[in-house]
Amino acid sequence: MERTGAAAIIIGNEVLTAKVVDANGPHLIRRLRERGIPLRSMEFVLDDVDAIVDAVARARARAAYVFTSGGIGPTHDDVTVRAVALAMGRPVVRLPEMVELVRRKYDHVTEEAMRLADAPEGAELLYQEGTWFPALTVDNLFLLPGVPQLFKIQLETVLARLKGSPVHLRNLYLRLGEGAIAAVLDRVALDMPHVAIGSYPVFDAGLDYRVKVTIESAESGPVEDATARIRGGLPADAVIRQE
């Protein structure tokens, strides 16, 4: 099976025990969407070497690009580098470039701080403005920090290197419930399998619609065609608005 798109692994005991609310996952989802890179999966795991190794193996089996978030600092629970190296069958090495950066950053360099210079063998450093700590990549796997401010900066550096295909999208906001529109959506989805059609009901009386329907594809023509077919199959007053 051809590996396409991206997969993400959010790493950290603090996320899975509700000590910290993850912000990196939602941000990554939005930015990948905007760049036209489909996200195949997102998995949350503990700061556990075996758990990370398993998650990396699953992610690399399904996606061309893999992003990890968290676990790359100097403390005892930062085990992502070691786990990624194990998953990829590579030793952990100390990068001379990172050693120099760590020495410049800290007045007194401890052995623990020097762990920041460790990486899977063959890793590449991606430098960017706004932070002294470069992004780390090896074989299309990108190890990003868990701190949201740093994650955002380094993610942009990574995304600038990747190619995507922006998706064409239409949104229909309907006054009808899903039961009344399901047959129409079924027919269009069956006739146009290359167009992704989604139906999302809401139950908020404060909103002016009952169902949001999304129509998307890599090309604009099929999106407009599917939108017209859906609208044509519904009562004239069913669509409140189209975006």
PDB file of N, CA, C and O in Angstrom, residues 135-169:
ATOM      1  N   ALA A 135      14.411  22.236  14.416  1.00  0.00           N
ATOM      2  CA  ALA A 135      13.572  21.049  14.261  1.00  0.00           C
ATOM      3  C   ALA A 135      14.457  19.880  13.846  1.00  0.00           C
ATOM      4  O   ALA A 135      15.478  20.051  13.177  1.00  0.00           O
ATOM      5  N   LEU A 136      14.047  18.696  14.236  1.00  0.00           N
ATOM      6  CA  LEU A 136      14.825  17.489  13.987  1.00  0.00           C
ATOM      7  C   LEU A 136      14.028  16.585  13.063  1.00  0.00           C
ATOM      8  O   LEU A 136      12.842  16.326  13.296  1.00  0.00           O
ATOM      9  N   THR A 137      14.662  16.114  11.990  1.00  0.00           N
ATOM     10  CA  THR A 137      13.965  15.230  11.070  1.00  0.00           C
ATOM     11  C   THR A 137      14.863  14.079  10.648  1.00  0.00           C
ATOM     12  O   THR A 137      16.086  14.238  10.518  1.00  0.00           O
ATOM     13  N   VAL A 138      14.242  12.930  10.438  1.00  0.00           N
ATOM     14  CA  VAL A 138      14.955  11.761   9.941  1.00  0.00           C
ATOM     15  C   VAL A 138      13.979  10.930   9.122  1.00  0.00           C
ATOM     16  O   VAL A 138      12.917  10.529   9.616  1.00  0.00           O
ATOM     17  N   ASP A 139      14.300  10.736   7.845  1.00  0.00           N
ATOM     18  CA  ASP A 139      13.499   9.904   6.951  1.00  0.00           C
ATOM     19  C   ASP A 139      12.022  10.301   6.964  1.00  0.00           C
ATOM     20  O   ASP A 139      11.134   9.465   7.110  1.00  0.00           O
ATOM     21  N   ASN A 140      11.748  11.606   6.806  1.00  0.00           N
ATOM     22  CA  ASN A 140      10.394  12.160   6.746  1.00  0.00           C
ATOM     23  C   ASN A 140       9.609  11.986   8.043  1.00  0.00           C
ATOM     24  O   ASN A 140       8.371  12.025   8.038  1.00  0.00           O
ATOM     25  N   LEU A 141      10.322  11.780   9.133  1.00  0.00           N
ATOM     26  CA  LEU A 141       9.711  11.842  10.461  1.00  0.00           C
ATOM     27  C   LEU A 141      10.239  13.106  11.134  1.00  0.00           C
ATOM     28  O   LEU A 141      11.450  13.348  11.154  1.00  0.00           O
ATOM     29  N   PHE A 142       9.336  13.908  11.683  1.00  0.00           N
ATOM     30  CA  PHE A 142       9.695  15.209  12.224  1.00  0.00           C
ATOM     31  C   PHE A 142       9.410  15.227  13.729  1.00  0.00           C
ATOM     32  O   PHE A 142       8.261  15.056  14.154  1.00  0.00           O
ATOM     33  N   LEU A 143      10.471  15.395  14.511  1.00  0.00           N
ATOM     34  CA  LEU A 143      10.356  15.407  15.971  1.00  0.00           C
ATOM     35  C   LEU A 143      10.219  16.854  16.425  1.00  0.00           C
ATOM     36  O   LEU A 143      11.171  17.629  16.382  1.00  0.00           O
ATOM     37  N   LEU A 144       9.035  17.222  16.863  1.00  0.00           N
ATOM     38  CA  LEU A 144       8.754  18.593  17.262  1.00  0.00           C
ATOM     39  C   LEU A 144       8.529  18.672  18.770  1.00  0.00           C
ATOM     40  O   LEU A 144       8.100  17.696  19.399  1.00  0.00           O
ATOM     41  N   PRO A 145       8.795  19.829  19.367  1.00  0.00           N
ATOM     42  CA  PRO A 145       8.648  19.965  20.814  1.00  0.00           C
ATOM     43  C   PRO A 145       7.185  19.989  21.245  1.00  0.00           C
ATOM     44  O   PRO A 145       6.284  20.245  20.437  1.00  0.00           O
ATOM     45  N   GLY A 146       6.971  19.723  22.521  1.00  0.00           N
ATOM     46  CA  GLY A 146       5.613  19.749  23.046  1.00  0.00           C
ATOM     47  C   GLY A 146       5.142  21.134  23.435  1.00  0.00           C
ATOM     48  O   GLY A 146       3.930  21.378  23.521  1.00  0.00           O
ATOM     49  N   VAL A 147       6.060  22.068  23.686  1.00  0.00           N
ATOM     50  CA  VAL A 147       5.683  23.433  24.059  1.00  0.00           C
ATOM     51  C   VAL A 147       5.002  24.084  22.857  1.00  0.00           C
ATOM     52  O   VAL A 147       5.618  24.200  21.784  1.00  0.00           O
ATOM     53  N   PRO A 148       3.739  24.501  22.987  1.00  0.00           N
ATOM     54  CA  PRO A 148       2.989  24.979  21.817  1.00  0.00           C
ATOM     55  C   PRO A 148       3.656  26.112  21.049  1.00  0.00           C
ATOM     56  O   PRO A 148       3.621  26.116  19.807  1.00  0.00           O
ATOM     57  N   GLN A 149       4.264  27.069  21.749  1.00  0.00           N
ATOM     58  CA  GLN A 149       4.890  28.187  21.036  1.00  0.00           C
ATOM     59  C   GLN A 149       6.022  27.697  20.124  1.00  0.00           C
ATOM     60  O   GLN A 149       6.156  28.151  18.980  1.00  0.00           O
ATOM     61  N   LEU A 150       6.832  26.770  20.635  1.00  0.00           N
ATOM     62  CA  LEU A 150       7.924  26.218  19.837  1.00  0.00           C
ATOM     63  C   LEU A 150       7.397  25.294  18.747  1.00  0.00           C
ATOM     64  O   LEU A 150       7.916  25.268  17.631  1.00  0.00           O
ATOM     65  N   PHE A 151       6.376  24.529  19.079  1.00  0.00           N
ATOM     66  CA  PHE A 151       5.775  23.613  18.103  1.00  0.00           C
ATOM     67  C   PHE A 151       5.312  24.379  16.868  1.00  0.00           C
ATOM     68  O   PHE A 151       5.568  23.974  15.728  1.00  0.00           O
ATOM     69  N   LYS A 152       4.627  25.496  17.075  1.00  0.00           N
ATOM     70  CA  LYS A 152       4.098  26.273  15.952  1.00  0.00           C
ATOM     71  C   LYS A 152       5.211  26.797  15.057  1.00  0.00           C
ATOM     72  O   LYS A 152       5.112  26.746  13.830  1.00  0.00           O
ATOM     73  N   ILE A 153       6.268  27.303  15.676  1.00  0.00           N
ATOM     74  CA  ILE A 153       7.386  27.844  14.897  1.00  0.00           C
ATOM     75  C   ILE A 153       8.045  26.750  14.068  1.00  0.00           C
ATOM     76  O   ILE A 153       8.291  26.913  12.861  1.00  0.00           O
ATOM     77  N   GLN A 154       8.331  25.630  14.716  1.00  0.00           N
ATOM     78  CA  GLN A 154       9.034  24.562  14.006  1.00  0.00           C
ATOM     79  C   GLN A 154       8.146  23.883  12.964  1.00  0.00           C
ATOM     80  O   GLN A 154       8.638  23.437  11.923  1.00  0.00           O
ATOM     81  N   LEU A 155       6.853  23.827  13.231  1.00  0.00           N
ATOM     82  CA  LEU A 155       5.943  23.230  12.255  1.00  0.00           C
ATOM     83  C   LEU A 155       5.978  24.009  10.943  1.00  0.00           C
ATOM     84  O   LEU A 155       5.970  23.413   9.857  1.00  0.00           O
ATOM     85  N   GLU A 156       6.028  25.325  11.018  1.00  0.00           N
ATOM     86  CA  GLU A 156       6.062  26.122   9.787  1.00  0.00           C
ATOM     87  C   GLU A 156       7.337  25.855   8.995  1.00  0.00           C
ATOM     88  O   GLU A 156       7.317  25.833   7.760  1.00  0.00           O
ATOM     89  N   THR A 157       8.444  25.650   9.690  1.00  0.00           N
ATOM     90  CA  THR A 157       9.688  25.311   9.008  1.00  0.00           C
ATOM     91  C   THR A 157       9.559  23.988   8.268  1.00  0.00           C
ATOM     92  O   THR A 157      10.030  23.844   7.133  1.00  0.00           O
ATOM     93  N   VAL A 158       8.905  23.020   8.901  1.00  0.00           N
ATOM     94  CA  VAL A 158       8.720  21.711   8.274  1.00  0.00           C
ATOM     95  C   VAL A 158       7.760  21.811   7.087  1.00  0.00           C
ATOM     96  O   VAL A 158       8.037  21.301   5.994  1.00  0.00           O
ATOM     97  N   LEU A 159       6.629  22.472   7.287  1.00  0.00           N
ATOM     98  CA  LEU A 159       5.613  22.541   6.234  1.00  0.00           C
ATOM     99  C   LEU A 159       6.132  23.230   4.981  1.00  0.00           C
ATOM    100  O   LEU A 159       5.685  22.926   3.875  1.00  0.00           O
ATOM    101  N   ALA A 160       7.062  24.160   5.157  1.00  0.00           N
ATOM    102  CA  ALA A 160       7.630  24.853   3.994  1.00  0.00           C
ATOM    103  C   ALA A 160       8.370  23.892   3.079  1.00  0.00           C
ATOM    104  O   ALA A 160       8.578  24.197   1.892  1.00  0.00           O
ATOM    105  N   ARG A 161       8.770  22.737   3.586  1.00  0.00           N
ATOM    106  CA  ARG A 161       9.512  21.748   2.797  1.00  0.00           C
ATOM    107  C   ARG A 161       8.598  20.720   2.129  1.00  0.00           C
ATOM    108  O   ARG A 161       9.060  19.951   1.278  1.00  0.00           O
ATOM    109  N   LEU A 162       7.325  20.675   2.508  1.00  0.00           N
ATOM    110  CA  LEU A 162       6.437  19.615   2.052  1.00  0.00           C
ATOM    111  C   LEU A 162       5.479  20.110   0.975  1.00  0.00           C
ATOM    112  O   LEU A 162       5.070  21.269   0.975  1.00  0.00           O
ATOM    113  N   LYS A 163       5.118  19.223   0.084  1.00  0.00           N
ATOM    114  CA  LYS A 163       4.181  19.553  -0.975  1.00  0.00           C
ATOM    115  C   LYS A 163       2.793  19.029  -0.633  1.00  0.00           C
ATOM    116  O   LYS A 163       2.637  17.922  -0.126  1.00  0.00           O
ATOM    117  N   GLY A 164       1.805  19.840  -0.932  1.00  0.00           N
ATOM    118  CA  GLY A 164       0.429  19.426  -0.710  1.00  0.00           C
ATOM    119  C   GLY A 164      -0.448  19.862  -1.871  1.00  0.00           C
ATOM    120  O   GLY A 164      -0.008  20.583  -2.770  1.00  0.00           O
ATOM    121  N   SER A 165      -1.683  19.414  -1.844  1.00  0.00           N
ATOM    122  CA  SER A 165      -2.666  19.779  -2.864  1.00  0.00           C
ATOM    123  C   SER A 165      -3.887  20.340  -2.158  1.00  0.00           C
ATOM    124  O   SER A 165      -4.684  19.576  -1.591  1.00  0.00           O
ATOM    125  N   PRO A 166      -4.049  21.662  -2.157  1.00  0.00           N
ATOM    126  CA  PRO A 166      -5.189  22.274  -1.467  1.00  0.00           C
ATOM    127  C   PRO A 166      -6.513  21.670  -1.920  1.00  0.00           C
ATOM    128  O   PRO A 166      -6.707  21.361  -3.100  1.00  0.00           O
ATOM    129  N   VAL A 167      -7.424  21.515  -0.986  1.00  0.00           N
ATOM    130  CA  VAL A 167      -8.719  20.892  -1.250  1.00  0.00           C
ATOM    131  C   VAL A 167      -9.758  21.966  -1.565  1.00  0.00           C
ATOM    132  O   VAL A 167      -9.782  23.023  -0.937  1.00  0.00           O
ATOM    133  N   HIS A 168     -10.605  21.691  -2.549  1.00  0.00           N
ATOM    134  CA  HIS A 168     -11.718  22.575  -2.873  1.00  0.00           C
ATOM    135  C   HIS A 168     -12.928  22.136  -2.042  1.00  0.00           C
ATOM    136  O   HIS A 168     -13.245  20.941  -1.970  1.00  0.00           O
ATOM    137  N   LEU A 169     -13.593  23.103  -1.440  1.00  0.00           N
ATOM    138  CA  LEU A 169     -14.637  22.786  -0.463  1.00  0.00           C
ATOM    139  C   LEU A 169     -15.841  23.697  -0.625  1.00  0.00           C
ATOM    140  O   LEU A 169     -15.703  24.902  -0.846  1.00  0.00           O
TER     141      LEU A 169
END
